[in-house]
Coordinates of C-alpha atoms in Angstrom, one line a residue:
X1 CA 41.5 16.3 29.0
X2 CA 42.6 13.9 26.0
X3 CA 39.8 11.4 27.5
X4 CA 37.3 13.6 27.7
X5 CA 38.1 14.7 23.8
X6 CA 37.9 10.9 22.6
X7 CA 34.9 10.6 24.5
X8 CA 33.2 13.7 22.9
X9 CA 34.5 12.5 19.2
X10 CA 33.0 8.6 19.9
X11 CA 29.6 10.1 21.2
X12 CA 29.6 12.3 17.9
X13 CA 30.6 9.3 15.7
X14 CA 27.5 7.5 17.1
X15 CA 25.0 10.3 16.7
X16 CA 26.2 10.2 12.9
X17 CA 26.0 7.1 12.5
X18 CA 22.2 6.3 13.8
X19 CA 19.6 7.9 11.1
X20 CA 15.8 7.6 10.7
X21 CA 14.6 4.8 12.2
X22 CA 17.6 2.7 11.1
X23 CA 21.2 1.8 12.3
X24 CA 24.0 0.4 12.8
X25 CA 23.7 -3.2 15.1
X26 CA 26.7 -4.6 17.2
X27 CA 27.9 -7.4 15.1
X28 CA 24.4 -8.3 13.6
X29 CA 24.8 -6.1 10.7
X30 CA 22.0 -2.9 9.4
X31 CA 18.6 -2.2 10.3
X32 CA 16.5 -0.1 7.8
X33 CA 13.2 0.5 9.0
X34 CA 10.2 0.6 6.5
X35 CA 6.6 2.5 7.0
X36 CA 4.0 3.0 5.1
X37 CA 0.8 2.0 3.2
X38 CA -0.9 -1.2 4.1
X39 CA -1.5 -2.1 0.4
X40 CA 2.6 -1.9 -0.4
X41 CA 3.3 -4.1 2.8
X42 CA 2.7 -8.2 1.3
X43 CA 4.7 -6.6 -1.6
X44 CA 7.7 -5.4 0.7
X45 CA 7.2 -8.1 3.0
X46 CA 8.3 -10.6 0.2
X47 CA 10.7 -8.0 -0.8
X48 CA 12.4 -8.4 2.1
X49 CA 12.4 -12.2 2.6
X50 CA 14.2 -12.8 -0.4
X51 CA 16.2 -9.6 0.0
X52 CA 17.9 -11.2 3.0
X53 CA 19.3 -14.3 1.3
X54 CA 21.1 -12.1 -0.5
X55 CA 22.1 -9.1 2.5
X56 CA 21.6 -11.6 5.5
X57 CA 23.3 -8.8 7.2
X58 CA 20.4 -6.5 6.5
X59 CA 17.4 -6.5 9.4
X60 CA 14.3 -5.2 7.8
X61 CA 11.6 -4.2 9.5
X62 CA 8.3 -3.0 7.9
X63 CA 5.4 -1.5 9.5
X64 CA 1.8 -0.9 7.6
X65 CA 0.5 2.0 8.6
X66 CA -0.7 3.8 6.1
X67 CA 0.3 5.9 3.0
X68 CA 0.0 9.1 4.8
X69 CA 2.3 8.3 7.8
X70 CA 4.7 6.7 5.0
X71 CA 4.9 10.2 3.2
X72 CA 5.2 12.0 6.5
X73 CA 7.8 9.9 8.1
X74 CA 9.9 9.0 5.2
X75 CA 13.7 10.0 6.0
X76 CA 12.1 10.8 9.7
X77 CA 11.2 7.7 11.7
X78 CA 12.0 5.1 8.4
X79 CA 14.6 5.1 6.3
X80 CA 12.0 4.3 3.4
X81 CA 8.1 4.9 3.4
X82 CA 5.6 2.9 1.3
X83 CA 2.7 4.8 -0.2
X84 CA 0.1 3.6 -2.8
X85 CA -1.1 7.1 -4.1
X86 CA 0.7 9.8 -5.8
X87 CA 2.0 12.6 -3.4
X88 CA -0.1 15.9 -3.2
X89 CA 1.8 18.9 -4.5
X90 CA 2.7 19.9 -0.7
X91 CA 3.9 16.4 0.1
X92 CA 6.4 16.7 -3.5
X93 CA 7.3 20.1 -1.7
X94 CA 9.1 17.8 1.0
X95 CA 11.8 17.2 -0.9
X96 CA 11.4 13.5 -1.4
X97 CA 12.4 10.9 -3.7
X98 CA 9.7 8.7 -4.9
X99 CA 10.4 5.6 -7.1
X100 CA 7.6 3.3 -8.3
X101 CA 8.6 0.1 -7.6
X102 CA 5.4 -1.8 -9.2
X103 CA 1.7 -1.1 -10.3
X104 CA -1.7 -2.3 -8.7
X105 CA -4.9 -3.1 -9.7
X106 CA -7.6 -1.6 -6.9
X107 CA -10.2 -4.7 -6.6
X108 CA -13.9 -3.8 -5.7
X109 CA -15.1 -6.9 -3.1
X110 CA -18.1 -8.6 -2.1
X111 CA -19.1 -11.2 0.1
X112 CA -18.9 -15.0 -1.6
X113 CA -22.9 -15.4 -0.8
X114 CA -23.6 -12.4 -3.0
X115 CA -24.8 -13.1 -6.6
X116 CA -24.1 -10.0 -8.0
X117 CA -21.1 -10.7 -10.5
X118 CA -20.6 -7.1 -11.8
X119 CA -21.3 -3.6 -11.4
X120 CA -20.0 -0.3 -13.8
X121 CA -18.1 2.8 -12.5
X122 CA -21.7 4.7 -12.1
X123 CA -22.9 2.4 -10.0
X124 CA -20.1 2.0 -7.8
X125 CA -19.9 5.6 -7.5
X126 CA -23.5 5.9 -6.5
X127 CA -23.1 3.1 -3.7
X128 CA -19.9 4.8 -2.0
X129 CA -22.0 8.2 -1.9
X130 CA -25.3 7.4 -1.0
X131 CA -27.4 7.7 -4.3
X132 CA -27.8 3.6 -4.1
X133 CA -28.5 1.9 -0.9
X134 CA -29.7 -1.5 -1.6
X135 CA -28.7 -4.3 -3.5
X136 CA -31.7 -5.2 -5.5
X137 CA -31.2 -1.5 -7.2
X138 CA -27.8 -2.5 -9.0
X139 CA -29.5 -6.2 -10.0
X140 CA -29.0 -8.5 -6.5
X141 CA -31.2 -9.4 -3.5
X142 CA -32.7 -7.2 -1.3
X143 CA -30.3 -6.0 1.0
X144 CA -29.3 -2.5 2.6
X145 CA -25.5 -2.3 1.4
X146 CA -22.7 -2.2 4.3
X147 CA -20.1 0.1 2.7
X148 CA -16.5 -0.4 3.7
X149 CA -14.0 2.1 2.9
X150 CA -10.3 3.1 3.8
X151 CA -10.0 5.5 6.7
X152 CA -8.4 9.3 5.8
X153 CA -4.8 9.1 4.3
X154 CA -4.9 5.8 2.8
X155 CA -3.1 5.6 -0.2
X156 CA -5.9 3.0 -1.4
X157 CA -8.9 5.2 0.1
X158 CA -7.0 8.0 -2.1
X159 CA -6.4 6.3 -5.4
X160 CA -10.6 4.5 -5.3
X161 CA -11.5 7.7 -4.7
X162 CA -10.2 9.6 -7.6
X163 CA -10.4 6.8 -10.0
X164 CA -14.1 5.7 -9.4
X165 CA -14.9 10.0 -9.2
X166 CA -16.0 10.9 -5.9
X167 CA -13.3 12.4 -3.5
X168 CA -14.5 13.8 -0.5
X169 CA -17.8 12.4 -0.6
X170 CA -17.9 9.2 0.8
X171 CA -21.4 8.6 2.4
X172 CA -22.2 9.2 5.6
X173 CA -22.0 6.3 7.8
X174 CA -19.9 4.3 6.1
X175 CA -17.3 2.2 7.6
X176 CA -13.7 3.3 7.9
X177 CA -11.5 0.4 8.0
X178 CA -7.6 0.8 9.0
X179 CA -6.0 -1.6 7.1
X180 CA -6.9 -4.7 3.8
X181 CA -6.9 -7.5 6.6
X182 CA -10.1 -5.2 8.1
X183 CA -11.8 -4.9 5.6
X184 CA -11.4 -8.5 4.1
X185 CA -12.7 -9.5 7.4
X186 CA -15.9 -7.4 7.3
X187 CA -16.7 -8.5 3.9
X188 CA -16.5 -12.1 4.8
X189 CA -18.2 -11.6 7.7
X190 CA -21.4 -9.4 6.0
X191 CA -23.3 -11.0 3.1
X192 CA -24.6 -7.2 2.2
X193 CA -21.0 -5.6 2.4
X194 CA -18.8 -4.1 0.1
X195 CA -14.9 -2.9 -0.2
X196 CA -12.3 -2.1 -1.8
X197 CA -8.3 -4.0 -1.8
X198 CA -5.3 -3.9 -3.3
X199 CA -5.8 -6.6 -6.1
X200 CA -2.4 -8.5 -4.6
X201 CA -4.2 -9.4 -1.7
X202 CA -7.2 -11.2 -2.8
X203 CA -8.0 -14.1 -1.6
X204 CA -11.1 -17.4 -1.9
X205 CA -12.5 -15.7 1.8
X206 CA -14.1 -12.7 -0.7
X207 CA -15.2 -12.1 -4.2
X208 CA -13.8 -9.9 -6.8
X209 CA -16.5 -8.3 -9.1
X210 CA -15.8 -6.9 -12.6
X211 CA -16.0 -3.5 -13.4
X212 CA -17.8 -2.2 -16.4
X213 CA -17.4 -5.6 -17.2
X214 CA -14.0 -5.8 -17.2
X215 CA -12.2 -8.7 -14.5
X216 CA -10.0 -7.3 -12.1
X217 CA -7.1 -9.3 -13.0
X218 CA -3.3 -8.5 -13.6
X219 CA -3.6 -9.1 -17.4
X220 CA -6.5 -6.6 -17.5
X221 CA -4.0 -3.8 -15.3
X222 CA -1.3 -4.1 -18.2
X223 CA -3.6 -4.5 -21.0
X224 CA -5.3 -1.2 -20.1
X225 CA -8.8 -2.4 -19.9
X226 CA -9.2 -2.5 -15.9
X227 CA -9.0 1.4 -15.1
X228 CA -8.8 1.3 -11.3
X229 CA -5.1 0.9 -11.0
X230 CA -2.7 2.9 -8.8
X231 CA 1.1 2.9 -8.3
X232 CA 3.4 1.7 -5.6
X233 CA 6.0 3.7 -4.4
X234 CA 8.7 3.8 -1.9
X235 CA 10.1 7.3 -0.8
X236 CA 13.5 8.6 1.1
X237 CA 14.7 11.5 2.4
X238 CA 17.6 13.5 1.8
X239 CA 20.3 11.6 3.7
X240 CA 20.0 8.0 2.6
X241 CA 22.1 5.3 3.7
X242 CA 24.0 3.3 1.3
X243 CA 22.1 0.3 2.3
X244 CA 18.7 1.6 1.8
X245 CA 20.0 2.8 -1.4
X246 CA 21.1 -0.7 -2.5
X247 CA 17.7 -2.2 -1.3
X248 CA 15.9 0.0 -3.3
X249 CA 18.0 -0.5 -6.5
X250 CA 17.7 -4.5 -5.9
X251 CA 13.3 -3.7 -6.0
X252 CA 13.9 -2.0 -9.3
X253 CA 16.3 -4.9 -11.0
X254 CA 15.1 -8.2 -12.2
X255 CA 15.1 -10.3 -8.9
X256 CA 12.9 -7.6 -7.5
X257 CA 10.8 -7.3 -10.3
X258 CA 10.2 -11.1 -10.8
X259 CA 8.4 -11.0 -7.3
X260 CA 5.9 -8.0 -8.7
X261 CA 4.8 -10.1 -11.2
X262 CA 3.9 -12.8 -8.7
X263 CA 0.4 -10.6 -8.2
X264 CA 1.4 -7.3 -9.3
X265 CA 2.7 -5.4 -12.8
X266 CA 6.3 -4.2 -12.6
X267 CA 7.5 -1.4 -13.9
X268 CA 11.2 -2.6 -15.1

């Protein structure tokens, strides 16, 4: 009987111990299991590299997919979701803890062949809902435009779409892309195509145009002048392990914050 007692009190001790995604691993230390928006993911990626010369006993493990699964899943299957939009009112009626960890710039993209340099919050608008279908009507070649947006729930989708003024009525046939690495890839790949990225993830394989002629750069961000910015966040559940805790805190102090400034504004 006293066996089958112990036995009973281990197995509890165990359940305890394992929580949302994360846990405890036999002598390799704790796992904390991140997911979320595809836009915070570089940023928590580097996060966690240099995260781990300081907790080498800490696994991370991060998974982009998307802001909507981040806010849904936070304190269920990770310990700490990533989302790049605020939360609805019925996602702050979860009873989650948001923290912004760092501000982003939202970057409208072109193909490199493409001369147009610069286009205003109208016109941008009128592309992503129809009113403006070729190129040569915003000042560039002929050319029907290939619009490329974020799929439902993105974060990004979410934040373009209320900054630039036209939620809910993205045009019809327009291509939903799952993640930035998608839609990079069908901009580079179609001289009439245009999208919309994080501004931390640009790269010389597209071209960033200005906006209202305004450069979508970090300076612009903090200075104010480039309005289509968005916060990132990171979000936990009730029962939060110390370690996910201390992670967290580590974002919001100076080491973390010198690697938002890399490509990103921070908010500490």
């Amino acid at each position: 009987m006293k066996i089958k007692i112990v036995a009973v009190l281990l197995a509890a001790a165990v359940l305890t111990g394992a929580f949302a995604g994360g846990g405890q691993e036999k002598n390799s230390g704790y796992t904390i299991e991140i997911g979320g928006s595809t836009s915070v993911t570089p940023l928590m990626e580097m996060f966690a590299e240099e995260y781990h010369k300081v907790k080498p006993n800490v696994k991370i493990n991060i998974n982009g997919t998307g802001s909507g699964d981040g806010i849904n899943n936070a304190g269920v299957l990770y310990q700490i979701g990533m989302s790049s939009r605020d939360l609805t009112p019925a996602e702050q009626g979860k009873g989650l803890k948001a923290e912004v960890v760092a501000i982003d710039g939202i970057a409208v993209i072109i193909n490199r062949s493409n001369p147009v340099s610069g286009l205003t919050v109208e016109q941008i608008r009128d592309i992503y809902t129809g009113a403006v279908t070729d190129w040569s009507q915003v000042g560039g070649n002929r050319g029907v435009i290939a619009v490329i947006s974020r799929e439902e729930g993105s974060g990004t989708r979410g934040a373009f779409e209320e900054l630039v003024g036209f939620q809910g009525k993205l045009r019809s046939g327009a291509n939903e892309s799952t993640s930035t690495g998608a839609i990079k890839a069908g901009i580079a790949q179609n001289p009439h195509a245009i999208g919309y990225i994080s501004l931390g993830s640009l790269d010389d394989t597209i071209k960033a145009i200005s906006v209202g002629g305004v450069a979508a750069s970090t300076g612009n961000v903090i200075n104010g002048s480039y309005k289509i910015a968005r916060p990132f966040i990171v979000l936990t559940g009730k029962n939060v392990h110390a370690e996910s805790s201390a992670f967290i805190s580590w974002m919001l102090g100076s080491a973390g914050q010198t690697i938002v400034k890399k490509s990103w504004i921070p908010v500490k």
